[in-house]
Short mmCIF file of C-alpha atoms in Angstrom, two decimals:
data_model
loop_
_atom_site.label_atom_id
_atom_site.label_comp_id
_atom_site.label_asym_id
_atom_site.label_seq_id
_atom_site.Cartn_x
_atom_site.Cartn_y
_atom_site.Cartn_z
CA MET A 1 -23.91 -16.44 37.32
CA ARG A 2 -23.00 -18.92 34.58
CA ALA A 3 -22.96 -22.61 35.30
CA ARG A 4 -19.49 -24.09 35.45
CA ASP A 5 -18.46 -26.07 32.36
CA ALA A 6 -18.27 -29.75 33.30
CA ARG A 7 -15.73 -30.53 30.55
CA SER A 8 -12.05 -30.90 31.24
CA PRO A 9 -9.91 -27.77 30.75
CA PHE A 10 -8.33 -29.39 27.69
CA LEU A 11 -11.73 -29.92 26.01
CA VAL A 12 -12.78 -26.34 26.83
CA LEU A 13 -9.58 -24.98 25.23
CA ALA A 14 -9.96 -27.27 22.21
CA ASP A 15 -13.50 -25.95 21.75
CA TYR A 16 -12.26 -22.33 21.98
CA GLU A 17 -9.62 -23.10 19.36
CA GLN A 18 -12.16 -24.61 16.95
CA ARG A 19 -14.55 -21.67 17.32
CA SER A 20 -11.69 -19.19 16.95
CA LEU A 21 -10.35 -20.83 13.78
CA ALA A 22 -13.83 -20.79 12.26
CA HIS A 23 -13.74 -16.96 12.36
CA VAL A 24 -10.20 -16.35 11.11
CA ALA A 25 -10.19 -14.42 7.82
CA GLY A 26 -6.91 -15.83 6.54
CA LEU A 27 -5.57 -18.98 8.08
CA PRO A 28 -1.77 -19.25 8.22
CA GLU A 29 -1.72 -21.98 5.60
CA GLN A 30 -3.69 -19.69 3.26
CA LEU A 31 -1.35 -16.69 3.57
CA ASP A 32 1.11 -18.04 1.01
CA ALA A 33 -1.39 -20.02 -1.02
CA PRO A 34 -0.88 -20.27 -4.80
CA GLY A 35 -2.75 -17.52 -6.62
CA LEU A 36 -2.85 -15.24 -3.58
CA TRP A 37 -1.44 -11.71 -3.80
CA ARG A 38 -1.00 -9.53 -0.69
CA GLY A 39 0.06 -5.94 -0.26
CA VAL A 40 -0.54 -2.44 1.07
CA ALA A 41 -3.63 -0.71 -0.34
CA TYR A 42 -3.94 3.04 -0.80
CA ARG A 43 -5.53 5.76 -2.92
CA ILE A 44 -3.96 8.32 -5.23
CA GLY A 45 -6.57 10.74 -6.56
CA THR A 46 -9.50 8.56 -7.57
CA ARG A 47 -7.44 5.42 -8.15
CA ARG A 48 -7.28 2.58 -5.68
CA LEU A 49 -3.89 0.95 -5.82
CA ALA A 50 -1.89 -1.64 -3.94
CA SER A 51 1.82 -2.39 -3.79
CA GLY A 52 3.53 -5.54 -2.60
CA PHE A 53 4.75 -5.77 0.98
CA ASP A 54 8.26 -6.31 -0.39
CA GLU A 55 8.19 -2.84 -2.01
CA VAL A 56 7.06 -0.77 0.99
CA LEU A 57 9.70 -0.33 3.67
CA GLU A 58 7.60 1.81 5.98
CA ILE A 59 4.39 3.84 6.21
CA LEU A 60 4.61 7.18 8.01
CA PRO A 61 2.49 10.24 8.68
CA MET A 62 3.43 13.17 6.44
CA PRO A 63 6.74 14.50 7.82
CA ALA A 64 7.84 18.13 7.93
CA VAL A 65 9.35 18.88 4.52
CA THR A 66 12.02 21.40 3.56
CA HIS A 67 11.67 22.65 -0.03
CA ILE A 68 14.67 22.29 -2.35
CA PRO A 69 15.06 25.24 -4.75
CA GLY A 70 15.49 24.21 -8.38
CA SER A 71 13.73 20.88 -8.04
CA THR A 72 10.82 19.63 -10.14
CA PRO A 73 7.28 20.62 -9.06
CA TRP A 74 6.52 17.06 -7.90
CA MET A 75 9.56 17.04 -5.59
CA LEU A 76 8.12 18.40 -2.35
CA GLY A 77 11.54 18.55 -0.67
CA VAL A 78 13.42 16.54 1.90
CA ALA A 79 12.38 15.27 5.32
CA ASN A 80 14.47 14.21 8.28
CA ILE A 81 13.33 10.67 9.12
CA ARG A 82 15.20 9.46 12.22
CA GLY A 83 18.36 11.32 11.21
CA THR A 84 18.24 10.38 7.53
CA LEU A 85 17.25 12.89 4.86
CA LEU A 86 14.72 11.39 2.45
CA PRO A 87 13.36 13.05 -0.68
CA VAL A 88 9.56 13.42 -0.49
CA ILE A 89 7.74 13.06 -3.81
CA ASP A 90 4.16 14.11 -4.61
CA LEU A 91 3.24 10.89 -6.40
CA LYS A 92 -0.06 12.24 -7.70
CA GLN A 93 1.68 15.21 -9.30
CA PHE A 94 4.37 12.97 -10.79
CA LEU A 95 1.75 10.67 -12.34
CA GLU A 96 -1.14 13.00 -13.11
CA GLY A 97 0.39 16.48 -13.17
CA GLU A 98 -2.01 17.61 -10.43
CA ARG A 99 -0.72 18.70 -7.03
CA THR A 100 -1.89 16.72 -3.99
CA VAL A 101 -3.82 18.72 -1.45
CA LEU A 102 -1.94 17.89 1.72
CA GLN A 103 -4.10 17.07 4.73
CA GLU A 104 -3.73 15.84 8.27
CA LYS A 105 -4.32 12.16 7.45
CA GLN A 106 -1.73 12.26 4.67
CA ARG A 107 0.71 9.35 4.63
CA VAL A 108 3.94 8.58 2.86
CA LEU A 109 5.25 5.22 1.74
CA VAL A 110 8.99 4.80 2.16
CA VAL A 111 10.36 2.98 -0.87
CA HIS A 112 13.86 1.64 -1.54
CA GLN A 113 15.56 2.95 -4.63
CA PRO A 114 19.15 2.52 -5.75
CA GLY A 115 21.23 5.17 -4.01
CA GLY A 116 18.86 5.69 -1.08
CA ASP A 117 15.27 5.48 0.06
CA VAL A 118 12.53 7.88 -1.00
CA ALA A 119 9.13 8.81 0.46
CA VAL A 120 6.10 9.11 -1.83
CA THR A 121 2.81 10.69 -0.81
CA ILE A 122 -0.48 8.85 -0.98
CA ASP A 123 -3.92 10.37 -0.48
CA GLU A 124 -5.36 7.67 1.75
CA LEU A 125 -4.13 4.46 3.32
CA TYR A 126 -6.51 1.47 3.34
CA GLY A 127 -4.17 -1.03 4.96
CA GLN A 128 -3.53 -4.62 4.00
CA ARG A 129 -5.38 -6.21 1.07
CA SER A 130 -5.32 -9.74 -0.27
CA PHE A 131 -6.51 -10.78 -3.71
CA VAL A 132 -6.86 -14.14 -5.43
CA ASP A 133 -6.53 -14.96 -9.12
CA ALA A 134 -10.33 -15.27 -9.44
CA GLN A 135 -10.61 -11.52 -8.67
CA SER A 136 -8.28 -10.58 -11.54
CA VAL A 137 -9.63 -8.02 -14.04
CA ASP A 138 -8.23 -6.15 -17.04
CA ALA A 139 -5.83 -3.48 -15.79
CA ALA A 140 -6.56 -1.14 -18.73
CA ALA A 141 -9.29 0.78 -16.85
CA ILE A 142 -6.87 1.69 -14.08
CA ALA A 143 -3.67 1.73 -16.10
CA ASP A 144 -4.25 4.63 -18.45
CA GLY A 145 -1.91 7.57 -18.95
CA ARG A 146 1.30 7.42 -16.96
CA TYR A 147 -0.13 4.68 -14.75
CA ALA A 148 0.11 2.25 -17.68
CA TYR A 149 3.86 1.81 -17.16
CA PHE A 150 3.49 1.02 -13.44
CA VAL A 151 0.25 -1.04 -13.28
CA GLU A 152 0.28 -4.44 -14.99
CA HIS A 153 -2.32 -6.29 -12.91
CA ALA A 154 -5.65 -5.38 -11.38
CA TYR A 155 -8.19 -7.04 -9.13
CA ARG A 156 -11.83 -6.39 -8.35
CA TYR A 157 -12.81 -6.38 -4.71
CA GLY A 158 -16.40 -5.43 -3.96
CA ASP A 159 -17.35 -2.51 -6.20
CA HIS A 160 -13.79 -1.28 -6.74
CA ASP A 161 -10.94 -2.15 -9.07
CA TRP A 162 -7.48 -2.15 -7.49
CA GLY A 163 -4.36 -1.74 -9.60
CA VAL A 164 -1.13 -3.37 -8.49
CA PHE A 165 1.31 -0.46 -8.63
CA SER A 166 5.01 -1.31 -9.00
CA LEU A 167 6.94 0.96 -6.66
CA SER A 168 10.20 -0.76 -7.64
CA ARG A 169 9.59 0.11 -11.30
CA LEU A 170 8.82 3.68 -10.23
CA ALA A 171 12.11 3.87 -8.32
CA ARG A 172 14.03 2.72 -11.41
CA THR A 173 12.39 5.24 -13.77
CA PRO A 174 15.01 7.77 -14.96
CA GLU A 175 12.64 10.74 -14.76
CA PHE A 176 11.68 9.84 -11.20
CA ARG A 177 15.33 9.55 -10.20
CA GLN A 178 16.18 12.99 -11.63
CA ALA A 179 14.17 15.43 -9.53
CA ALA A 180 16.28 18.47 -10.42
CA ALA A 181 14.35 20.83 -12.69
#
């Protein structure tokens, strides 16, 4: 049995607070610090990307999709999300021309676009990521091909480069908005 702490309850709690704060990864005052970027990180194909929290409305498991005849190959169909029909787009096929192999851990990001929301598939969700200006790298390695229009910034975290992918720019792209073949 542990010996009872002889300190007052206030001093015990103050000690707990100090030890707890020493282990916090991002203190509240650091969450909006200058030079800090935060968003949702994910993978499309071999690319690690992140989009700002303000661009992602929701993250969902892959919903049941009903195919729409006459639509583009990258338009998977529509899904009923809580009574609202959302178009579901194969983002990898839109960007790379290669169909995503759908799997159980597949996720979709719900994105606002003028005229209604849309769901885009991602291959893997990594969760929240934060980057600072010191981690900034040239986006050219990630932003080749069609990605070049959507990725303007990149960061290095560990051994990986992460491109900041603009979902709002994607939603405004005329080709993306016209899914009819």
